[in-house]
Short mmCIF file of C-alpha atoms in Angstrom, two decimals:
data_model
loop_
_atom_site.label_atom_id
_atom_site.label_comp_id
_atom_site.label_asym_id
_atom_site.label_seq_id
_atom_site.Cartn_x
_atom_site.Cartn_y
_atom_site.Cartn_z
CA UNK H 1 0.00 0.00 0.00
CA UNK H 2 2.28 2.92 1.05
CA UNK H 3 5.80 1.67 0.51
CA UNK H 4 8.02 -1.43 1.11
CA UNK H 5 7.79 -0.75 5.06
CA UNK H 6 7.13 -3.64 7.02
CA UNK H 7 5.52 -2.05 9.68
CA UNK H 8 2.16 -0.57 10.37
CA UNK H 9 2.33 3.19 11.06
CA UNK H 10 1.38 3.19 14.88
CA UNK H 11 1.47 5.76 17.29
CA UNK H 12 2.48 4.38 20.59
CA UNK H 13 -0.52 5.33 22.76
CA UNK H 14 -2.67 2.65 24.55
CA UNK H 15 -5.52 3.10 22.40
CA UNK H 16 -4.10 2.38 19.32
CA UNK H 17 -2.82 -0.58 21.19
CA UNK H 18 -5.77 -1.96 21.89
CA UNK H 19 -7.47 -0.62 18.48
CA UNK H 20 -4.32 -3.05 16.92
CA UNK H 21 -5.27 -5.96 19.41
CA UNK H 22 -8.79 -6.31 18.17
CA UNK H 23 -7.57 -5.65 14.43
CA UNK H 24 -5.24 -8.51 15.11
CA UNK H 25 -8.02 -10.84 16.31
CA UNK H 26 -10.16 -9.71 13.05
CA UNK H 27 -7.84 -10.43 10.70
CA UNK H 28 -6.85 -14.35 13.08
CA UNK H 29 -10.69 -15.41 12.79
CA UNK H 30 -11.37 -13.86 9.06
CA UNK H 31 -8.11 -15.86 7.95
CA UNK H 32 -9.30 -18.84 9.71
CA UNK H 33 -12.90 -18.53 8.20
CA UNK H 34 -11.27 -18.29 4.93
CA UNK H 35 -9.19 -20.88 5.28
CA UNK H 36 -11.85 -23.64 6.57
CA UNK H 37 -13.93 -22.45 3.15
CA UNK H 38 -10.84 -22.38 0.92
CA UNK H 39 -10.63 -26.56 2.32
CA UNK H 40 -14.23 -27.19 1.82
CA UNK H 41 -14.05 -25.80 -1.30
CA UNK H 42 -10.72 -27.77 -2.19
CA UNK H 43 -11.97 -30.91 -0.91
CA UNK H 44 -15.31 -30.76 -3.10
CA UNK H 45 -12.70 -29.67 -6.05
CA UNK H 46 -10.77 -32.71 -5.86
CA UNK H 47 -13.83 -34.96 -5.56
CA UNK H 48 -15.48 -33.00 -9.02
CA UNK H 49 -11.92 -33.72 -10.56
CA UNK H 50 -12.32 -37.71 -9.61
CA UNK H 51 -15.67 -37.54 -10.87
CA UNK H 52 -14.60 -35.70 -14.36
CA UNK H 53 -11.97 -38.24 -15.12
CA UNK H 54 -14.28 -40.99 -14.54
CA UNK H 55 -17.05 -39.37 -16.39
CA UNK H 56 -15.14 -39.13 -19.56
CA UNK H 57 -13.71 -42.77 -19.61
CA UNK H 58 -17.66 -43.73 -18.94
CA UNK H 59 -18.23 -41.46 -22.11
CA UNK H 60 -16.27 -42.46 -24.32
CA UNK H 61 -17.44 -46.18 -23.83
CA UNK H 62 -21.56 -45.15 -24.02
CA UNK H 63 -20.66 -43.58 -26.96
CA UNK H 64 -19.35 -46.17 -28.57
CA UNK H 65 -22.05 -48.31 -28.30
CA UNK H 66 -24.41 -45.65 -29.20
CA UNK H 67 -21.70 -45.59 -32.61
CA UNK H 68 -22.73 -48.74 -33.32
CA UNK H 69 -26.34 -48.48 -32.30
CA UNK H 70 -26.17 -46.15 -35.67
CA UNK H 71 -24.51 -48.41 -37.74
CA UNK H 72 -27.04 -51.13 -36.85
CA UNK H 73 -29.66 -48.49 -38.26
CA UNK H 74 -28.06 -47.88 -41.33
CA UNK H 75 -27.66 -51.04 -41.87
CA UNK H 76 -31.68 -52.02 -40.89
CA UNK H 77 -32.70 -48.82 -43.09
CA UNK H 78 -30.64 -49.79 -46.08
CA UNK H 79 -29.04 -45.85 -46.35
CA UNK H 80 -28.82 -42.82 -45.13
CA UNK H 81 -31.11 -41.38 -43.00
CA UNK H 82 -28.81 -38.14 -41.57
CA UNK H 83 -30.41 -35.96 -44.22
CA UNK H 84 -33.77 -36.86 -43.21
CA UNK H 85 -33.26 -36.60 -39.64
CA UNK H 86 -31.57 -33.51 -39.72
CA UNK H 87 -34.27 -31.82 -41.60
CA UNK H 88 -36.95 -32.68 -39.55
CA UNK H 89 -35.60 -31.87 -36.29
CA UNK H 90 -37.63 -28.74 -35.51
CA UNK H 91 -38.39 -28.75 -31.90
CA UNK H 92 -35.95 -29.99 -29.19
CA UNK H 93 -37.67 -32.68 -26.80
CA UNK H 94 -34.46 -33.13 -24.81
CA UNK H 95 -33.57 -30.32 -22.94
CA UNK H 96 -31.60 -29.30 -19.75
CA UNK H 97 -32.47 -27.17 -16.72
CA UNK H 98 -29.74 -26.02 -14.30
CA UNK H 99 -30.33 -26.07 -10.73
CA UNK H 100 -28.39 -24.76 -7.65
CA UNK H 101 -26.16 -26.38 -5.46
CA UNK H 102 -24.50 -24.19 -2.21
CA UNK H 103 -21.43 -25.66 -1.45
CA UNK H 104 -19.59 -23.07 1.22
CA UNK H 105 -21.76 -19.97 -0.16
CA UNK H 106 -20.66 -20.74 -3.79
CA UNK H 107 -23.81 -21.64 -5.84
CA UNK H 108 -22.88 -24.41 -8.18
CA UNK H 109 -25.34 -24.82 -11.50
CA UNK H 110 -26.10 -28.29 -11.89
CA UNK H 111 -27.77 -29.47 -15.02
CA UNK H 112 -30.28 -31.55 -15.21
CA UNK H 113 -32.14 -33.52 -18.42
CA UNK H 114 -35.84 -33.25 -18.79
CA UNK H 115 -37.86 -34.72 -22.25
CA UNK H 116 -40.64 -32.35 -23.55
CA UNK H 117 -43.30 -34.14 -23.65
CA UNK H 118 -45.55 -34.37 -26.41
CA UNK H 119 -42.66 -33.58 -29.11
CA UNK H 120 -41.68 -35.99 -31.65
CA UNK H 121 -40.08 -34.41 -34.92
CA UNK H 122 -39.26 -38.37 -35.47
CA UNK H 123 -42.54 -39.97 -35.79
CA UNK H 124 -42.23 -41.26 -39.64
CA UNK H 125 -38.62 -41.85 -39.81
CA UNK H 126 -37.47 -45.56 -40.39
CA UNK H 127 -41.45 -46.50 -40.91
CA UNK H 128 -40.51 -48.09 -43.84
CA UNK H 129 -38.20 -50.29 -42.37
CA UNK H 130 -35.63 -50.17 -39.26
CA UNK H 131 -38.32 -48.75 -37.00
CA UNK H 132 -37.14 -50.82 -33.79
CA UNK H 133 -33.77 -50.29 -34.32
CA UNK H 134 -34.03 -46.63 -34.60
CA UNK H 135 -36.05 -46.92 -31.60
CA UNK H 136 -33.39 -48.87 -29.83
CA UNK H 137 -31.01 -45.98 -31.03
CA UNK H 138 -32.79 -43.15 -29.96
CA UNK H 139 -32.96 -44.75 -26.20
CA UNK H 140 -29.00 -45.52 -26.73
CA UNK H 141 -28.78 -41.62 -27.49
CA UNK H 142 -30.98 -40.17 -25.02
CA UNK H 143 -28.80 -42.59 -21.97
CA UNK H 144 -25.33 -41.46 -24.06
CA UNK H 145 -26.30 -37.60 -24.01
CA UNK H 146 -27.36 -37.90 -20.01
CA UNK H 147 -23.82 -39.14 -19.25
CA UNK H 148 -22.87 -36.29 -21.60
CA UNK H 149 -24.95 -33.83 -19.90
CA UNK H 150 -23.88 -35.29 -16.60
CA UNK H 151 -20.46 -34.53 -17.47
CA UNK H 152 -21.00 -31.06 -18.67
CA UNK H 153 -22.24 -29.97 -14.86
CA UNK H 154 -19.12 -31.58 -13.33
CA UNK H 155 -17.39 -29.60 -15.70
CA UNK H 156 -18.57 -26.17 -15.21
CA UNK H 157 -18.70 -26.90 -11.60
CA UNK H 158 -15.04 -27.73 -12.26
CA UNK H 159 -14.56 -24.30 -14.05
CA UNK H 160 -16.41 -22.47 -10.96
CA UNK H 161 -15.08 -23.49 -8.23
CA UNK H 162 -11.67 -23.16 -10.10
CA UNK H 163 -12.20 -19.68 -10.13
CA UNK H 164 -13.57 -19.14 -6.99
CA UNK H 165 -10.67 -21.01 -5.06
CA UNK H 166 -8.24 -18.59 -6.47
CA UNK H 167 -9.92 -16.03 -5.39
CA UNK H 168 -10.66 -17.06 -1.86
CA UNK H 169 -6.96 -17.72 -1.98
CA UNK H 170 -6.28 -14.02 -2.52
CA UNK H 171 -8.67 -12.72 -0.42
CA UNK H 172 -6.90 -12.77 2.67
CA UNK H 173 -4.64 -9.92 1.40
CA UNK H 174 -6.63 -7.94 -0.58
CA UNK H 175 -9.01 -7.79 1.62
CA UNK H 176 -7.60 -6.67 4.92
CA UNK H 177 -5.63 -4.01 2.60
CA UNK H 178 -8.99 -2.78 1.09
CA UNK H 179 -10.01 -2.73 4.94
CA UNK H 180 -7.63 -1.07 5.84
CA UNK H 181 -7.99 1.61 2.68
CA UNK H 182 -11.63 2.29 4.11
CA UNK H 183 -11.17 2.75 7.14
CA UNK H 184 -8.49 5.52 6.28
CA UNK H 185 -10.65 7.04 3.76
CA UNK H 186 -13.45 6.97 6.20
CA UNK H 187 -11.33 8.66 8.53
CA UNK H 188 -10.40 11.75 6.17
CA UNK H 189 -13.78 12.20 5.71
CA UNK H 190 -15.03 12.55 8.98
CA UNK H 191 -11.85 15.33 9.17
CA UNK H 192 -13.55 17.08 5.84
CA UNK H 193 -16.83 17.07 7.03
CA UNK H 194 -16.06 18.17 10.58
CA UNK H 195 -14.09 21.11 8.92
CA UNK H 196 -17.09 21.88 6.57
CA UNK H 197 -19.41 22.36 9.50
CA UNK H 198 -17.27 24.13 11.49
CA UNK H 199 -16.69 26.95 8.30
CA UNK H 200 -20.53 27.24 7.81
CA UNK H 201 -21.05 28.16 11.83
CA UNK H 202 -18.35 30.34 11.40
CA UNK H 203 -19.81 32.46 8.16
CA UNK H 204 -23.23 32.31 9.76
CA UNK H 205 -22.21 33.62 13.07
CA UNK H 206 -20.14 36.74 11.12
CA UNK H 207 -23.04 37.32 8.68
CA UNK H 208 -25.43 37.61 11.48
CA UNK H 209 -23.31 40.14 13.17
CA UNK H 210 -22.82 42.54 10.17
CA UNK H 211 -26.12 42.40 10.09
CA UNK H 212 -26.91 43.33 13.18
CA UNK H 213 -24.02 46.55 12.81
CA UNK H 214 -26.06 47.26 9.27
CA UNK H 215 -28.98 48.11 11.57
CA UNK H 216 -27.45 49.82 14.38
CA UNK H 217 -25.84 51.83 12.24
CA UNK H 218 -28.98 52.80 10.41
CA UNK H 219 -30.82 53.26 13.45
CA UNK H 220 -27.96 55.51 14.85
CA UNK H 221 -27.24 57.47 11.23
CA UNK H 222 -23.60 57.42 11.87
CA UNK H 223 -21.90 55.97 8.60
CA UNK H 224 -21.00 52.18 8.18
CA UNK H 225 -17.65 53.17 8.76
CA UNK H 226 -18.17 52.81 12.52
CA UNK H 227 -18.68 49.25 11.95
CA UNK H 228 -14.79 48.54 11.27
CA UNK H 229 -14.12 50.29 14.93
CA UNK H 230 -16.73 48.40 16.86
CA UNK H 231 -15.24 45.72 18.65
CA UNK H 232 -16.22 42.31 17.27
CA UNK H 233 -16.64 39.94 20.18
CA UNK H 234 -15.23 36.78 18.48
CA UNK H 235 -13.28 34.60 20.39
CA UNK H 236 -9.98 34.25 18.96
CA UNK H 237 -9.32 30.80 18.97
CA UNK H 238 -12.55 30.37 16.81
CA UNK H 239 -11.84 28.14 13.43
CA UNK H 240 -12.21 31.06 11.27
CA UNK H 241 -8.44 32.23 10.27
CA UNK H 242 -9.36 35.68 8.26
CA UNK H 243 -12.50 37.73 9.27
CA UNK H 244 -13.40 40.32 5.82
CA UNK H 245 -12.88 43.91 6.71
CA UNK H 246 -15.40 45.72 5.32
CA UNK H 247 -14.91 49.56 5.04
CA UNK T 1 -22.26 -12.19 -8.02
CA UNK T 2 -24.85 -15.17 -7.68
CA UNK T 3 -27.78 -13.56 -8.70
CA UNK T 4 -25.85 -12.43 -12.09
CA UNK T 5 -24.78 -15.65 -12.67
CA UNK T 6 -28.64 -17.03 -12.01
CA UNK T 7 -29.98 -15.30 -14.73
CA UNK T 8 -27.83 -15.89 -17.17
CA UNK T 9 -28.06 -20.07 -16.91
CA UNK T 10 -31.49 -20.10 -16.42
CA UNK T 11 -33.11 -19.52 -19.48
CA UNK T 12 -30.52 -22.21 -20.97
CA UNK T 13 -31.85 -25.19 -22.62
CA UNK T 14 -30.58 -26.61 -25.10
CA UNK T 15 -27.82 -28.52 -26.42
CA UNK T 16 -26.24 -27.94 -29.12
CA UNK T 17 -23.44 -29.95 -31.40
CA UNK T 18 -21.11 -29.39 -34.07
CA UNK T 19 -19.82 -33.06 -35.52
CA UNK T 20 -19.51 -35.00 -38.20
CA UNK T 21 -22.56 -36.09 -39.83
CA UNK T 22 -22.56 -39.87 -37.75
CA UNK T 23 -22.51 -37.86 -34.33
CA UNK T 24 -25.12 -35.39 -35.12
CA UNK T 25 -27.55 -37.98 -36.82
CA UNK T 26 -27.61 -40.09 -33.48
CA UNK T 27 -27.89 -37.00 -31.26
CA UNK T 28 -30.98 -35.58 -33.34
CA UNK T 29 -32.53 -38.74 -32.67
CA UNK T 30 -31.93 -38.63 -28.93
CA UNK T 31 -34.25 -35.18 -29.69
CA UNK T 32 -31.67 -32.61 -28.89
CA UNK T 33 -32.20 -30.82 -32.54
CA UNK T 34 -33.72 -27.33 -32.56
CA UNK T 35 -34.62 -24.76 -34.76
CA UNK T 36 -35.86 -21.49 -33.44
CA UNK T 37 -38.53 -19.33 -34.60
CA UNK T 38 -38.86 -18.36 -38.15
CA UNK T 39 -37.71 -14.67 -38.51
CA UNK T 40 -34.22 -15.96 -38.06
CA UNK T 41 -34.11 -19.49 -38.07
CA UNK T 42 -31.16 -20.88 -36.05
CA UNK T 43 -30.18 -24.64 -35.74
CA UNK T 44 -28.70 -25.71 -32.82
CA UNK T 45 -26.27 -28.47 -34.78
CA UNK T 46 -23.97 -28.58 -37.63
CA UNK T 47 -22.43 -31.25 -39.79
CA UNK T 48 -19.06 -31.05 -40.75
CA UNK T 49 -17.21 -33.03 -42.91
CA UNK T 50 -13.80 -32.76 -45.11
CA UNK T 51 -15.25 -29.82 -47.39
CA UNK T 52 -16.61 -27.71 -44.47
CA UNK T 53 -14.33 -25.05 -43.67
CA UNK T 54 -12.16 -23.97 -40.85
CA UNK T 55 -14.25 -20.75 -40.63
CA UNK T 56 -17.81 -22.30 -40.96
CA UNK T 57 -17.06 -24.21 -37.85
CA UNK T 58 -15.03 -21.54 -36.18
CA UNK T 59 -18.21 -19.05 -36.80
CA UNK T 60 -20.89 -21.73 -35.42
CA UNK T 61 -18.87 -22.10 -32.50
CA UNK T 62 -18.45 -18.72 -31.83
CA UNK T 63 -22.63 -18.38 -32.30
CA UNK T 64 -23.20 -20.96 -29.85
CA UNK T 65 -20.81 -19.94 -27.10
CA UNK T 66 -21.20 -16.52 -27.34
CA UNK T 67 -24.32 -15.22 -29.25
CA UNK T 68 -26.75 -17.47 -28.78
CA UNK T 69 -27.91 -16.91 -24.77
CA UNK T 70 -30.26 -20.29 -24.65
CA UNK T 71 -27.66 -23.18 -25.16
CA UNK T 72 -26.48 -24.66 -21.94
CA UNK T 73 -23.84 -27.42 -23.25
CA UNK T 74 -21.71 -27.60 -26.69
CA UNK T 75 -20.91 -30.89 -27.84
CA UNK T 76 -18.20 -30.96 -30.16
CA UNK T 77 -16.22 -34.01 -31.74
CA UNK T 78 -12.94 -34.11 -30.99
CA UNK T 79 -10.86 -33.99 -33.86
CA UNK T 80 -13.14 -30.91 -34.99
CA UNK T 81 -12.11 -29.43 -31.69
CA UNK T 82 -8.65 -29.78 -32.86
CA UNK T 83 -9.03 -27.39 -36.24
CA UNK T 84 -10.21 -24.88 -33.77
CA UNK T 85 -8.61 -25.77 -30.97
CA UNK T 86 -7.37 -22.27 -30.25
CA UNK T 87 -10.58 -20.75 -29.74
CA UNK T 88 -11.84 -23.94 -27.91
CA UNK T 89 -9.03 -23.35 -25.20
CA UNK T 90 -9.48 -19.85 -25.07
CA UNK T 91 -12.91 -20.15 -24.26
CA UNK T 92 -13.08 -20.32 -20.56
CA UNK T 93 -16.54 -19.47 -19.36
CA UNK T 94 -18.63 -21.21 -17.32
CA UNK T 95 -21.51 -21.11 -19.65
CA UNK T 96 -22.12 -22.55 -21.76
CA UNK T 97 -19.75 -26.12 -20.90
CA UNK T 98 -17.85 -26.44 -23.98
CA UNK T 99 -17.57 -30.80 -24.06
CA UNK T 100 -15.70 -32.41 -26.56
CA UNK T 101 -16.83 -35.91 -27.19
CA UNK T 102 -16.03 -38.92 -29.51
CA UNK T 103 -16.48 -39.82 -32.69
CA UNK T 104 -17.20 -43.19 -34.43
CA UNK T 105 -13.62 -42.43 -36.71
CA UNK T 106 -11.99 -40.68 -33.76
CA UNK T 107 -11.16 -42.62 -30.59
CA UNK T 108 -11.14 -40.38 -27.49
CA UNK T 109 -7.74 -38.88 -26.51
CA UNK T 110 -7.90 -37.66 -23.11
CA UNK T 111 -4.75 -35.95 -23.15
CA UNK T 112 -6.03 -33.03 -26.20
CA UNK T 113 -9.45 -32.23 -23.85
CA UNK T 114 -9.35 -28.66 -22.89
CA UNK T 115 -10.66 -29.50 -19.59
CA UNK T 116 -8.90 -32.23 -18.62
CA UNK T 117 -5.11 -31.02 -19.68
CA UNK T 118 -6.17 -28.42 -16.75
CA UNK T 119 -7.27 -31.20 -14.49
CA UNK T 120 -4.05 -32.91 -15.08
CA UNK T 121 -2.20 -29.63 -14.84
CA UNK T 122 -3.77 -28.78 -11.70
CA UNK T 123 -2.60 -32.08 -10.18
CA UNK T 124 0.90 -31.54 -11.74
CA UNK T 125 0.50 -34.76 -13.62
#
């Protein structure tokens, strides 16, 4: 913050001691807090890791059968049926939702599959021939893209709480430093505004009083000049440095 | 922070894939093909073979990670991850999860995922 001093600017009184005793404490229990999260947060980080791994050596054996699920159509159908399918896919009946998950105060999106009901952009294809195997196909699918979509939460969970453990990592410092920022700023505030009030007593006490010479001096007809003599009753060690002399 | 990120996965949905034509047939079927409404009608899939280019696939995957705000999870085949593998590694949002799956041609190589050279990094394997 303010130079390469190792050493927190403190004035040796016994308040500061004890304001530096309690600022100590803070910053023991915050650490500690932080540091309990950081390992919950770890520990759920290594498990999602496991889980990943695992997740993509289970994927890329469902999707090898659901390979040859396809080839088994092609083969029933007698040709290609891509073009056909991908033209009359119009409305998706597999979808995903995401849903929350609070590990340590870090919300986790979790996806999870749902079918639309009542959508089937399918219904002709392979009624010629090859229906049950493109039946069988489409269930092969559907199971392959669950692990798929099961894989895809672990993953941005992964990417999350990535993220997040770096920064709960780097708290610690930047935060007691930002503290520490706010607190001073606070401070120099207070100082401004004090100052600020003070100044506007100040002008509204003298502005009252030159008022009150305006009228005596009317009521008297002796010319404003008197007002310079007449002894202004301010006490010296007000805040107000320079009072206008006004001739 | 958490209420930012709830709106912007909540109104995700779909799927959507970018694959050769073998991968994309038997993922329509599973029902994860979509087209949205007319004026501009979007698909949610693309085929890709030998004549597609580079740019086709780099500009689909650029619609579906960063345009489009109602996919949830890209599925891409592998070795098409690997002609845009830059972008696919410099993607590093949470949304939508960027997965790169198998093909029928195209065994599974753990060691070119994205994800998991990170995973393996992060364990200093």
């Amino acid at each position: 913050m303010s130079g390469a001093v190792g050493r927190e600017p403190v004035f040796p009184t016994r308040q500061s001691l004890g304001l530096m005793k309690a600022k100590l404490k803070g910053a023991e229990v915050g650490h500690s807090l932080l540091k309990r999260k950081s390992e919950a947060l770890t520990k759920r980080f290594r498990e999602i890791t496991r889980r990943i791994d695992e997740a993509k050596q289970k994927m890329g054996r469902v999707m090898q059968i659901a390979a040859f699920s396809l080839a088994e159509v092609s083969y029933a159908v007698g040709g290609d049926i891509g073009y056909q399918i991908q033209e009359s896919a119009k409305q998706a009946r597999f979808r995903v939702r995401a849903k929350n998950e609070n590990v340590s105060g870090v919300y986790l999106p979790q996806f999870e599959s749902y079918t639309e009901e009542g959508v089937n952009d399918f219904g002709l294809t392979g009624l010629g021939k090859g229906g049950q195997q493109i039946q069988r196909c489409r269930e092969t699918y559907a199971r392959a893209v669950e692990t798929l979509v099961e894989l895809a939460s672990l993953q941005t969970a992964f990417l999350i709480l990535d993220e997040v453990i770096k920064v709960v990592n780097r708290r610690d410092i930047n935060s007691e430093l930002d503290e520490l920022d706010r607190e001073e700023f606070y401070r120099l505030k207070k100082v401004s505004n004090k100052k600020q009030r003070d100044n506007a007593a100040a002008d509204a006490e003298i502005l009252a009083a030159r008022e009150r010479a305006a009228e005596k001096a009317a009521q008297n007809g002796t010319p404003p000049v008197a007002e310079a003599e007449e002894p202004e009753t301010t006490d010296v060690l007000g805040e107000q440095e320079d009072n206008d002399v006004i001739f | 922070m958490a209420a930012a990120a709830a709106s912007t996965y909540k109104d995700r949905q779909f799927l959507a894939v970018i694959g050769d034509e073998d991968s994309v047939t038997g993922l329509l079927l599973a029902g994860i093909g979509h087209v949205t409404d007319p004026p501009d009608a979007q698909r949610n899939f693309l085929v890709v073979d030998a004549k597609t280019e580079n740019s086709e696939v780099e500009r689909a995957f650029k619609s579906f990670t960063e345009e489009r705000k109602d996919i949830a999870v890209v599925l891409i085949n592998q070795h098409i991850a690997e002609r845009i593998r830059h972008s696919v590694d410099t993607f590093t949002e949470p949304f939508p999860a960027v997965l790169e799956i198998p093909s029928k041609d195209h065994p599974y190589d753990p060691e070119k995922d994205s994800v998991l050279k990170r995973v393996r990094r992060l364990f200093g394997e």
